[in-house]
Amino acid sequence: MERKALNWMKLGLICCCVHVKLGGLELLPEFVGFGMLLAAIRCHSHRTETERRMEPFLLVLLIYSLVGWLLSLSGGGMQGQGLAIGQGMAAGQNIAAGQGMTAGQGVCVWLSGIHGNGVVRLLVNVINLYAFYVLAGEVRKRIQEAQPQTARQLGCLRVWAVVLLTVGFLMTPYNITWLGILLVLMTLGLLAVTLVVLWQIQPVPEES
């Protein structure tokens, strides 16, 4: 795997998984991480067909997380969690009828309704899970011949990531505190091990 692509992937994974906030402002927003993962794919001198197919999915994740970040800046992100898409569109119609909202406020309410919709969030979670699994698989294929042990480790880690993220998503409605804490700790441990494995990968010389 080429050095530049490997570095972009490491930084992208950190931005996507590590959340640092200062006064409510996300200092490492997810959309930056997804942009870095896109850069990692495009840095390869020879992209695989699977990597090309992944680009639209990463772009969707980037746009979704960017919208969420912008809504958090406007204060509308959390308020829109309970809005359905239809309610957001109704709010937009109220603006057109001159019922007390500015155009900017109406757009925020409409975007909040879409961003907080349960079906949309489920779809985004599925895409997120699929993207991580496929990208980790592509890295594993690239290093399989030169670094088989690291490739096996990465293969195991991507399976564990799918298991943890799936269990975490399924358990969310039940609000079990101890299980939530356990899943968070296991996810952080998995992230730490994944970063260690990525740092063990020896990059190949880039083709001119």
Short mmCIF file of N, CA and C in Angstrom, two decimals, residues 16 28 150 195 205:
data_model
loop_
_atom_site.label_atom_id
_atom_site.label_comp_id
_atom_site.label_asym_id
_atom_site.label_seq_id
_atom_site.Cartn_x
_atom_site.Cartn_y
_atom_site.Cartn_z
N CYS A 16 -12.92 10.00 11.95
CA CYS A 16 -14.25 9.39 11.93
C CYS A 16 -14.62 8.78 13.28
N LEU A 28 -12.89 17.55 15.54
CA LEU A 28 -12.51 16.56 14.53
C LEU A 28 -13.78 16.04 13.87
N THR A 150 -0.04 -9.36 9.11
CA THR A 150 -0.78 -8.12 9.31
C THR A 150 -2.12 -8.17 8.59
N LEU A 195 -5.53 0.91 14.81
CA LEU A 195 -4.50 1.90 14.49
C LEU A 195 -3.10 1.31 14.63
N PRO A 205 6.92 1.73 -2.29
CA PRO A 205 7.31 2.97 -3.00
C PRO A 205 6.22 3.39 -3.97
#
